[in-house]
Amino acid sequence: MSDLAFEHGEEHPPHPFLQHHFEDLGQQHEASTLGMWAFLCTEILFFGGVLLAYWVYRIMYPAAWALGAEQQNTLAGGTNTLVLIVSSLTMALAVRSAQLNNRRGTVLMLILTLIFGTMFLGIKSYEYHAHWMEGLFPGAHWHWQPKDPAISALTPKVQLFMVFYWGLTGLHALHMVIGVGLLLYILARAWRGDFHAEYYAPVEVMGLYWHFVDIVWIFLFPFLYLIPHVGAHHVG
Amino acid sequence: MSDSLPPQGGHVHTPLHHVTPISTYLTVFAALAIGTLLTWYASTLDLGMMNTPIALLIAVIKATLVILFFMHVLHSTRLTWVVLIAAFLWLGVLFVLTFSDYLTRAWPIY
């Protein structure tokens, strides 16, 4: 092993970002991405557990779930879905630019990803504010009632729906905030010129996280904004 | 898939990672955008019992596209595939076992 490393060392001096416990940058890259995937597996089960509880209650209270989804701003949620998809595209292109030694492209695409990610959080804040003003925040501040008094019995279950709405979108937004923070760090490193065709694992791992958060929203949008109405006989 | 892997056993200093063409990324992006609009449009139609399965199907297709192309799983090592499939397997266990309880509580007892 040592003579091999020496042999290679003649052509390429040891890379400054190659950790000593890895043989080469390729092995380090595989370990980094695999580690991220292992983390994302725990994330899949983390969100999966909350979504499971969501579905149990949605099957129990379909009318309240449809009524709760009706209180959502579908245009804002749909726009945010598209904004996140665009940010995923720019994130993928940032990784691609790094693979091709394109520092300017990487920096530009990371900045665009940051802008779209921040735009998502801005639209989300606007929605949160509207919900708060309408009394759709569960707990002591809750003062929302359905317009039709005949279905006022659904109110506690709509409140339960909103617990899932705030919980799921809140967890997602927390992931977005962390993602924006990580993007700033990756952007600073890209700006400094750390990344190139042989060393871009941090950009790749950043992308894996970002795309995962996008996937969560791909499910949250139909689950929280677009619930079909079932027959009126399902009240309760 | 094989083009992303360094030759087995050889100590390769410069691994050749697969670089996805921009056209592929743009095609996937277009499919995701169309899928989003389709999800919204389908929700405005009264499809009876089919509304929820259709919304779920579109979301699963969109997620699969993101995983395979944006997250490069299509060109990843088999170990990555195993780890990912294991996650969904356990997610399946979580859902199937829970629903085998909740969805069958209303069934008549013989």
mmCIF file of C-alpha atoms in Angstrom:
data_model
loop_
_atom_site.group_PDB
_atom_site.id
_atom_site.type_symbol
_atom_site.label_atom_id
_atom_site.label_comp_id
_atom_site.label_asym_id
_atom_site.label_seq_id
_atom_site.Cartn_x
_atom_site.Cartn_y
_atom_site.Cartn_z
ATOM 1 C CA MET A 1 0.000 0.000 0.000
ATOM 2 C CA SER A 2 2.744 2.406 0.975
ATOM 3 C CA ASP A 3 4.690 1.954 -2.240
ATOM 4 C CA LEU A 4 1.473 2.421 -4.199
ATOM 5 C CA ALA A 5 0.755 5.672 -2.404
ATOM 6 C CA PHE A 6 4.335 6.736 -3.068
ATOM 7 C CA GLU A 7 4.022 5.804 -6.689
ATOM 8 C CA HIS A 8 0.914 7.961 -7.040
ATOM 9 C CA GLY A 9 2.458 10.653 -4.892
ATOM 10 C CA GLU A 10 5.041 11.289 -7.539
ATOM 11 C CA GLU A 11 2.390 12.527 -9.941
ATOM 12 C CA HIS A 12 -0.090 14.020 -7.478
ATOM 13 C CA PRO A 13 0.956 15.290 -4.052
ATOM 14 C CA PRO A 14 -1.476 14.162 -1.299
ATOM 15 C CA HIS A 15 -4.697 16.084 -1.642
ATOM 16 C CA PRO A 16 -5.208 18.632 1.187
ATOM 17 C CA PHE A 17 -8.771 17.406 1.779
ATOM 18 C CA LEU A 18 -7.947 13.680 1.726
ATOM 19 C CA GLN A 19 -8.406 12.410 5.284
ATOM 20 C CA HIS A 20 -5.602 10.125 6.417
ATOM 21 C CA HIS A 21 -7.865 7.113 7.002
ATOM 22 C CA PHE A 22 -8.916 6.930 3.345
ATOM 23 C CA GLU A 23 -6.892 5.388 0.582
ATOM 24 C CA ASP A 24 -7.864 7.935 -2.031
ATOM 25 C CA LEU A 25 -10.422 10.622 -2.854
ATOM 26 C CA GLY A 26 -12.637 8.092 -4.634
ATOM 27 C CA GLN A 27 -12.945 5.943 -1.515
ATOM 28 C CA GLN A 28 -13.500 9.060 0.583
ATOM 29 C CA HIS A 29 -16.256 10.173 -1.809
ATOM 30 C CA GLU A 30 -18.026 6.806 -1.595
ATOM 31 C CA ALA A 31 -17.813 6.847 2.210
ATOM 32 C CA SER A 32 -19.198 10.411 2.375
ATOM 33 C CA THR A 33 -22.161 9.744 0.112
ATOM 34 C CA LEU A 34 -22.929 6.413 1.777
ATOM 35 C CA GLY A 35 -22.846 8.136 5.178
ATOM 36 C CA MET A 36 -25.300 10.735 3.917
ATOM 37 C CA TRP A 37 -27.581 7.998 2.604
ATOM 38 C CA ALA A 38 -27.500 6.278 5.991
ATOM 39 C CA PHE A 39 -28.562 9.585 7.588
ATOM 40 C CA LEU A 40 -31.286 10.050 4.980
ATOM 41 C CA CYS A 41 -32.598 6.553 5.820
ATOM 42 C CA THR A 42 -33.174 7.712 9.389
ATOM 43 C CA GLU A 43 -34.847 10.834 7.970
ATOM 44 C CA ILE A 44 -37.154 8.722 5.792
ATOM 45 C CA LEU A 45 -38.281 6.810 8.883
ATOM 46 C CA PHE A 46 -38.481 10.021 10.954
ATOM 47 C CA PHE A 47 -40.871 11.742 8.535
ATOM 48 C CA GLY A 48 -42.454 8.349 7.801
ATOM 49 C CA GLY A 49 -43.522 7.969 11.425
ATOM 50 C CA VAL A 50 -45.294 11.351 11.476
ATOM 51 C CA LEU A 51 -46.894 10.654 8.097
ATOM 52 C CA LEU A 52 -48.106 7.291 9.368
ATOM 53 C CA ALA A 53 -49.900 8.999 12.282
ATOM 54 C CA TYR A 54 -51.274 11.538 9.777
ATOM 55 C CA TRP A 55 -52.762 8.729 7.655
ATOM 56 C CA VAL A 56 -54.266 6.902 10.626
ATOM 57 C CA TYR A 57 -56.193 10.066 11.561
ATOM 58 C CA ARG A 58 -56.972 10.970 7.964
ATOM 59 C CA ILE A 59 -58.687 7.590 7.530
ATOM 60 C CA MET A 60 -60.561 8.127 10.835
ATOM 61 C CA TYR A 61 -61.663 11.711 10.094
ATOM 62 C CA PRO A 62 -61.779 12.158 6.286
ATOM 63 C CA ALA A 63 -64.305 15.023 6.355
ATOM 64 C CA ALA A 64 -62.274 17.055 8.881
ATOM 65 C CA TRP A 65 -59.093 16.419 6.881
ATOM 66 C CA ALA A 66 -60.762 17.679 3.673
ATOM 67 C CA LEU A 67 -62.078 20.730 5.547
ATOM 68 C CA GLY A 68 -58.629 21.410 6.997
ATOM 69 C CA ALA A 69 -56.980 21.181 3.579
ATOM 70 C CA GLU A 70 -59.624 23.602 2.281
ATOM 71 C CA GLN A 71 -58.230 26.243 4.669
ATOM 72 C CA GLN A 72 -54.854 26.071 2.906
ATOM 73 C CA ASN A 73 -53.658 28.458 0.237
ATOM 74 C CA THR A 74 -53.258 26.042 -2.690
ATOM 75 C CA LEU A 75 -51.681 28.702 -4.907
ATOM 76 C CA ALA A 76 -48.977 29.399 -2.299
ATOM 77 C CA GLY A 77 -48.392 25.672 -1.688
ATOM 78 C CA GLY A 78 -48.278 24.880 -5.411
ATOM 79 C CA THR A 79 -45.954 27.791 -6.125
ATOM 80 C CA ASN A 80 -43.696 26.616 -3.325
ATOM 81 C CA THR A 81 -43.644 23.102 -4.820
ATOM 82 C CA LEU A 82 -42.430 24.560 -8.127
ATOM 83 C CA VAL A 83 -39.928 26.832 -6.333
ATOM 84 C CA LEU A 84 -38.428 23.807 -4.565
ATOM 85 C CA ILE A 85 -38.257 21.809 -7.801
ATOM 86 C CA VAL A 86 -36.393 24.688 -9.475
ATOM 87 C CA SER A 87 -34.032 24.825 -6.472
ATOM 88 C CA SER A 88 -33.423 21.093 -6.833
ATOM 89 C CA LEU A 89 -32.534 21.630 -10.492
ATOM 90 C CA THR A 90 -30.061 24.404 -9.663
ATOM 91 C CA MET A 91 -28.607 22.245 -6.845
ATOM 92 C CA ALA A 92 -28.100 19.350 -9.287
ATOM 93 C CA LEU A 93 -26.450 21.756 -11.739
ATOM 94 C CA ALA A 94 -24.172 23.040 -8.946
ATOM 95 C CA VAL A 95 -22.926 19.476 -8.400
ATOM 96 C CA ARG A 96 -22.500 19.044 -12.142
ATOM 97 C CA SER A 97 -20.475 22.273 -12.412
ATOM 98 C CA ALA A 98 -18.208 21.093 -9.586
ATOM 99 C CA GLN A 99 -17.717 17.768 -11.381
ATOM 100 C CA LEU A 100 -16.576 19.716 -14.448
ATOM 101 C CA ASN A 101 -14.149 22.026 -12.577
ATOM 102 C CA ASN A 102 -16.472 24.957 -13.249
ATOM 103 C CA ARG A 103 -16.017 27.128 -10.157
ATOM 104 C CA ARG A 104 -18.078 30.061 -11.451
ATOM 105 C CA GLY A 105 -20.928 27.723 -12.420
ATOM 106 C CA THR A 106 -20.876 26.040 -9.010
ATOM 107 C CA VAL A 107 -20.968 29.391 -7.194
ATOM 108 C CA LEU A 108 -23.739 30.746 -9.432
ATOM 109 C CA MET A 109 -25.909 27.621 -9.099
ATOM 110 C CA LEU A 110 -25.430 27.519 -5.314
ATOM 111 C CA ILE A 111 -26.478 31.188 -5.077
ATOM 112 C CA LEU A 112 -29.593 30.442 -7.158
ATOM 113 C CA THR A 113 -30.382 27.451 -4.914
ATOM 114 C CA LEU A 114 -30.032 29.738 -1.882
ATOM 115 C CA ILE A 115 -32.358 32.302 -3.443
ATOM 116 C CA PHE A 116 -35.054 29.726 -4.272
ATOM 117 C CA GLY A 117 -34.723 28.090 -0.854
ATOM 118 C CA THR A 118 -35.148 31.460 0.837
ATOM 119 C CA MET A 119 -38.088 32.239 -1.461
ATOM 120 C CA PHE A 120 -39.759 29.016 -0.282
ATOM 121 C CA LEU A 121 -39.314 30.050 3.357
ATOM 122 C CA GLY A 122 -40.695 33.522 2.572
ATOM 123 C CA ILE A 123 -43.872 32.124 0.992
ATOM 124 C CA LYS A 124 -44.183 29.671 3.885
ATOM 125 C CA SER A 125 -43.931 32.525 6.428
ATOM 126 C CA TYR A 126 -46.679 34.377 4.569
ATOM 127 C CA GLU A 127 -48.911 31.300 4.873
ATOM 128 C CA TYR A 128 -48.041 30.827 8.553
ATOM 129 C CA HIS A 129 -48.946 34.435 9.259
ATOM 130 C CA ALA A 130 -52.312 34.042 7.511
ATOM 131 C CA HIS A 131 -53.078 30.872 9.501
ATOM 132 C CA TRP A 132 -52.144 32.575 12.753
ATOM 133 C CA MET A 133 -54.444 35.535 11.990
ATOM 134 C CA GLU A 134 -57.303 33.157 11.093
ATOM 135 C CA GLY A 135 -56.916 31.383 14.446
ATOM 136 C CA LEU A 136 -55.724 28.162 12.822
ATOM 137 C CA PHE A 137 -52.928 27.603 15.335
ATOM 138 C CA PRO A 138 -53.830 24.699 17.673
ATOM 139 C CA GLY A 139 -54.073 25.449 21.363
ATOM 140 C CA ALA A 140 -55.196 28.429 23.407
ATOM 141 C CA HIS A 141 -54.975 30.815 20.435
ATOM 142 C CA TRP A 142 -57.342 28.684 18.289
ATOM 143 C CA HIS A 143 -60.467 30.629 17.298
ATOM 144 C CA TRP A 144 -61.301 29.248 13.846
ATOM 145 C CA GLN A 145 -64.820 27.918 13.224
ATOM 146 C CA PRO A 146 -66.306 26.477 10.021
ATOM 147 C CA LYS A 147 -68.563 28.935 8.137
ATOM 148 C CA ASP A 148 -71.361 26.371 8.128
ATOM 149 C CA PRO A 149 -72.474 25.940 11.782
ATOM 150 C CA ALA A 150 -73.981 22.534 10.898
ATOM 151 C CA ILE A 151 -70.453 21.070 10.776
ATOM 152 C CA SER A 152 -69.043 22.841 13.828
ATOM 153 C CA ALA A 153 -68.634 19.387 15.425
ATOM 154 C CA LEU A 154 -65.691 18.933 13.043
ATOM 155 C CA THR A 155 -63.733 21.805 14.622
ATOM 156 C CA PRO A 156 -61.690 19.727 17.127
ATOM 157 C CA LYS A 157 -60.715 17.328 14.344
ATOM 158 C CA VAL A 158 -59.738 20.211 12.050
ATOM 159 C CA GLN A 159 -57.568 21.374 14.934
ATOM 160 C CA LEU A 160 -55.977 17.901 14.946
ATOM 161 C CA PHE A 161 -55.368 18.249 11.199
ATOM 162 C CA MET A 162 -53.685 21.581 11.855
ATOM 163 C CA VAL A 163 -51.444 19.922 14.473
ATOM 164 C CA PHE A 164 -50.154 17.713 11.654
ATOM 165 C CA TYR A 165 -50.027 20.681 9.265
ATOM 166 C CA TRP A 166 -47.873 22.791 11.596
ATOM 167 C CA GLY A 167 -45.828 19.800 12.738
ATOM 168 C CA LEU A 168 -45.042 18.454 9.268
ATOM 169 C CA THR A 169 -44.492 21.804 7.533
ATOM 170 C CA GLY A 170 -42.596 23.050 10.610
ATOM 171 C CA LEU A 171 -40.229 20.072 10.563
ATOM 172 C CA HIS A 172 -39.822 20.559 6.830
ATOM 173 C CA ALA A 173 -39.165 24.293 7.240
ATOM 174 C CA LEU A 174 -36.596 23.505 9.969
ATOM 175 C CA HIS A 175 -34.832 21.241 7.460
ATOM 176 C CA MET A 176 -34.952 24.078 4.915
ATOM 177 C CA VAL A 177 -33.408 26.537 7.393
ATOM 178 C CA ILE A 178 -30.628 24.033 8.173
ATOM 179 C CA GLY A 179 -30.223 23.485 4.421
ATOM 180 C CA VAL A 180 -29.840 27.231 3.793
ATOM 181 C CA GLY A 181 -27.177 27.354 6.524
ATOM 182 C CA LEU A 182 -25.308 24.416 4.981
ATOM 183 C CA LEU A 183 -25.609 26.037 1.533
ATOM 184 C CA LEU A 184 -23.897 29.176 2.849
ATOM 185 C CA TYR A 185 -21.004 27.033 4.101
ATOM 186 C CA ILE A 186 -20.717 25.098 0.809
ATOM 187 C CA LEU A 187 -20.992 28.369 -1.129
ATOM 188 C CA ALA A 188 -18.098 29.892 0.850
ATOM 189 C CA ARG A 189 -15.974 26.825 0.109
ATOM 190 C CA ALA A 190 -16.931 26.842 -3.581
ATOM 191 C CA TRP A 191 -16.080 30.556 -3.732
ATOM 192 C CA ARG A 192 -12.677 29.767 -2.184
ATOM 193 C CA GLY A 193 -12.131 27.209 -4.944
ATOM 194 C CA ASP A 194 -12.071 24.063 -2.816
ATOM 195 C CA PHE A 195 -13.970 21.893 -5.271
ATOM 196 C CA HIS A 196 -12.948 20.240 -8.522
ATOM 197 C CA ALA A 197 -13.562 17.066 -10.529
ATOM 198 C CA GLU A 198 -11.780 14.835 -8.007
ATOM 199 C CA TYR A 199 -13.046 16.526 -4.858
ATOM 200 C CA TYR A 200 -16.658 17.643 -4.813
ATOM 201 C CA ALA A 201 -18.126 15.216 -2.249
ATOM 202 C CA PRO A 202 -19.321 18.082 0.035
ATOM 203 C CA VAL A 203 -21.345 19.550 -2.864
ATOM 204 C CA GLU A 204 -22.712 16.094 -3.710
ATOM 205 C CA VAL A 205 -23.687 15.429 -0.058
ATOM 206 C CA MET A 206 -25.269 18.903 0.168
ATOM 207 C CA GLY A 207 -27.271 17.997 -2.942
ATOM 208 C CA LEU A 208 -28.439 14.698 -1.427
ATOM 209 C CA TYR A 209 -29.780 16.550 1.632
ATOM 210 C CA TRP A 210 -31.412 19.281 -0.441
ATOM 211 C CA HIS A 211 -33.133 16.822 -2.794
ATOM 212 C CA PHE A 212 -34.381 14.788 0.159
ATOM 213 C CA VAL A 213 -36.035 17.892 1.641
ATOM 214 C CA ASP A 214 -37.571 18.524 -1.798
ATOM 215 C CA ILE A 215 -38.977 14.956 -1.840
ATOM 216 C CA VAL A 216 -40.587 15.484 1.585
ATOM 217 C CA TRP A 217 -42.404 18.529 0.193
ATOM 218 C CA ILE A 218 -43.457 16.588 -2.931
ATOM 219 C CA PHE A 219 -45.510 14.439 -0.527
ATOM 220 C CA LEU A 220 -46.565 17.208 1.869
ATOM 221 C CA PHE A 221 -48.151 19.319 -0.890
ATOM 222 C CA PRO A 222 -50.878 16.805 -1.877
ATOM 223 C CA PHE A 223 -51.204 15.514 1.704
ATOM 224 C CA LEU A 224 -51.868 18.918 3.284
ATOM 225 C CA TYR A 225 -53.319 21.071 0.496
ATOM 226 C CA LEU A 226 -55.211 18.764 -1.870
ATOM 227 C CA ILE A 227 -57.399 16.365 0.105
ATOM 228 C CA PRO A 228 -60.446 15.139 -1.845
ATOM 229 C CA HIS A 229 -63.897 15.573 -0.370
ATOM 230 C CA VAL A 230 -65.687 12.414 0.581
ATOM 231 C CA GLY A 231 -69.456 12.103 0.943
ATOM 232 C CA ALA A 232 -71.184 14.178 3.622
ATOM 233 C CA HIS A 233 -72.103 10.947 5.440
ATOM 234 C CA HIS A 234 -68.531 10.758 6.705
ATOM 235 C CA VAL A 235 -68.948 13.584 9.213
ATOM 236 C CA GLY A 236 -66.856 12.827 12.254
ATOM 237 C CA MET B 1 -24.158 2.054 -13.794
ATOM 238 C CA SER B 2 -20.763 0.484 -14.261
ATOM 239 C CA ASP B 3 -19.216 3.634 -15.730
ATOM 240 C CA SER B 4 -19.359 5.344 -12.332
ATOM 241 C CA LEU B 5 -17.362 2.647 -10.599
ATOM 242 C CA PRO B 6 -13.593 2.619 -10.434
ATOM 243 C CA PRO B 7 -12.102 -0.647 -11.699
ATOM 244 C CA GLN B 8 -12.342 -3.292 -8.993
ATOM 245 C CA GLY B 9 -9.118 -3.927 -7.091
ATOM 246 C CA GLY B 10 -7.214 -1.190 -8.839
ATOM 247 C CA HIS B 11 -6.038 1.749 -6.748
ATOM 248 C CA VAL B 12 -7.442 4.528 -8.848
ATOM 249 C CA HIS B 13 -6.453 7.991 -7.787
ATOM 250 C CA THR B 14 -8.895 9.790 -10.032
ATOM 251 C CA PRO B 15 -12.262 8.059 -10.022
ATOM 252 C CA LEU B 16 -14.463 8.760 -12.993
ATOM 253 C CA HIS B 17 -17.833 9.817 -11.653
ATOM 254 C CA HIS B 18 -20.747 9.874 -13.965
ATOM 255 C CA VAL B 19 -21.580 13.374 -15.192
ATOM 256 C CA THR B 20 -25.260 13.613 -16.069
ATOM 257 C CA PRO B 21 -25.960 15.642 -19.233
ATOM 258 C CA ILE B 22 -27.819 18.945 -18.734
ATOM 259 C CA SER B 23 -30.541 17.695 -21.092
ATOM 260 C CA THR B 24 -31.308 14.843 -18.666
ATOM 261 C CA TYR B 25 -31.579 17.261 -15.741
ATOM 262 C CA LEU B 26 -33.876 19.552 -17.739
ATOM 263 C CA THR B 27 -36.069 16.630 -18.829
ATOM 264 C CA VAL B 28 -36.420 15.437 -15.226
ATOM 265 C CA PHE B 29 -37.172 19.001 -14.131
ATOM 266 C CA ALA B 30 -39.889 19.315 -16.790
ATOM 267 C CA ALA B 31 -41.398 15.994 -15.678
ATOM 268 C CA LEU B 32 -41.432 17.184 -12.042
ATOM 269 C CA ALA B 33 -43.084 20.487 -12.977
ATOM 270 C CA ILE B 34 -45.707 18.730 -15.121
ATOM 271 C CA GLY B 35 -46.283 16.247 -12.288
ATOM 272 C CA THR B 36 -46.925 19.125 -9.878
ATOM 273 C CA LEU B 37 -49.459 20.746 -12.209
ATOM 274 C CA LEU B 38 -51.043 17.339 -12.841
ATOM 275 C CA THR B 39 -51.384 16.737 -9.077
ATOM 276 C CA TRP B 40 -53.151 20.054 -8.698
ATOM 277 C CA TYR B 41 -55.372 19.500 -11.768
ATOM 278 C CA ALA B 42 -56.340 15.963 -10.713
ATOM 279 C CA SER B 43 -57.372 17.310 -7.309
ATOM 280 C CA THR B 44 -59.933 19.613 -8.982
ATOM 281 C CA LEU B 45 -61.645 16.619 -10.623
ATOM 282 C CA ASP B 46 -64.096 14.358 -8.859
ATOM 283 C CA LEU B 47 -62.571 10.951 -9.448
ATOM 284 C CA GLY B 48 -64.373 9.287 -6.571
ATOM 285 C CA MET B 49 -62.173 6.802 -4.745
ATOM 286 C CA MET B 50 -59.352 7.341 -7.255
ATOM 287 C CA ASN B 51 -58.345 10.885 -6.177
ATOM 288 C CA THR B 52 -56.037 9.784 -3.376
ATOM 289 C CA PRO B 53 -54.335 6.876 -5.226
ATOM 290 C CA ILE B 54 -53.665 9.164 -8.222
ATOM 291 C CA ALA B 55 -52.143 11.883 -6.014
ATOM 292 C CA LEU B 56 -50.007 9.240 -4.283
ATOM 293 C CA LEU B 57 -48.921 7.682 -7.576
ATOM 294 C CA ILE B 58 -47.800 11.037 -9.022
ATOM 295 C CA ALA B 59 -45.892 11.864 -5.807
ATOM 296 C CA VAL B 60 -44.144 8.464 -5.838
ATOM 297 C CA ILE B 61 -43.147 8.898 -9.502
ATOM 298 C CA LYS B 62 -41.806 12.405 -8.783
ATOM 299 C CA ALA B 63 -39.836 11.175 -5.761
ATOM 300 C CA THR B 64 -38.407 8.279 -7.811
ATOM 301 C CA LEU B 65 -37.248 10.690 -10.532
ATOM 302 C CA VAL B 66 -35.516 12.897 -7.946
ATOM 303 C CA ILE B 67 -33.837 9.896 -6.282
ATOM 304 C CA LEU B 68 -32.648 8.275 -9.529
ATOM 305 C CA PHE B 69 -31.466 11.380 -11.403
ATOM 306 C CA PHE B 70 -30.954 14.365 -9.076
ATOM 307 C CA MET B 71 -29.550 12.166 -6.289
ATOM 308 C CA HIS B 72 -27.541 10.102 -8.792
ATOM 309 C CA VAL B 73 -28.723 6.731 -7.458
ATOM 310 C CA LEU B 74 -29.019 5.479 -11.035
ATOM 311 C CA HIS B 75 -25.223 5.733 -11.259
ATOM 312 C CA SER B 76 -24.428 4.858 -7.654
ATOM 313 C CA THR B 77 -22.818 1.769 -6.179
ATOM 314 C CA ARG B 78 -24.916 -1.269 -5.397
ATOM 315 C CA LEU B 79 -24.314 -0.629 -1.711
ATOM 316 C CA THR B 80 -26.186 2.684 -2.050
ATOM 317 C CA TRP B 81 -29.100 0.818 -3.642
ATOM 318 C CA VAL B 82 -29.143 -1.701 -0.786
ATOM 319 C CA VAL B 83 -29.138 1.047 1.868
ATOM 320 C CA LEU B 84 -31.928 2.955 0.119
ATOM 321 C CA ILE B 85 -34.078 -0.129 -0.488
ATOM 322 C CA ALA B 86 -33.604 -1.126 3.176
ATOM 323 C CA ALA B 87 -35.006 2.265 4.268
ATOM 324 C CA PHE B 88 -38.144 1.831 2.164
ATOM 325 C CA LEU B 89 -38.464 -1.781 3.295
ATOM 326 C CA TRP B 90 -38.577 -0.675 6.941
ATOM 327 C CA LEU B 91 -40.938 2.156 6.065
ATOM 328 C CA GLY B 92 -43.162 -0.507 4.472
ATOM 329 C CA VAL B 93 -43.014 -2.641 7.624
ATOM 330 C CA LEU B 94 -43.989 0.419 9.692
ATOM 331 C CA PHE B 95 -47.025 1.163 7.526
ATOM 332 C CA VAL B 96 -48.190 -2.403 6.835
ATOM 333 C CA LEU B 97 -48.069 -3.550 10.458
ATOM 334 C CA THR B 98 -49.774 -0.386 11.735
ATOM 335 C CA PHE B 99 -52.536 -0.476 9.122
ATOM 336 C CA SER B 100 -53.060 -4.200 9.612
ATOM 337 C CA ASP B 101 -54.337 -3.056 13.003
ATOM 338 C CA TYR B 102 -56.115 0.260 12.337
ATOM 339 C CA LEU B 103 -57.716 -0.663 9.008
ATOM 340 C CA THR B 104 -59.129 -3.936 10.314
ATOM 341 C CA ARG B 105 -60.655 -2.736 13.592
ATOM 342 C CA ALA B 106 -64.019 -2.071 11.950
ATOM 343 C CA TRP B 107 -64.195 -5.512 10.415
ATOM 344 C CA PRO B 108 -66.943 -7.740 11.779
ATOM 345 C CA ILE B 109 -65.883 -10.349 14.305
ATOM 346 C CA TYR B 110 -66.909 -13.868 13.356
#
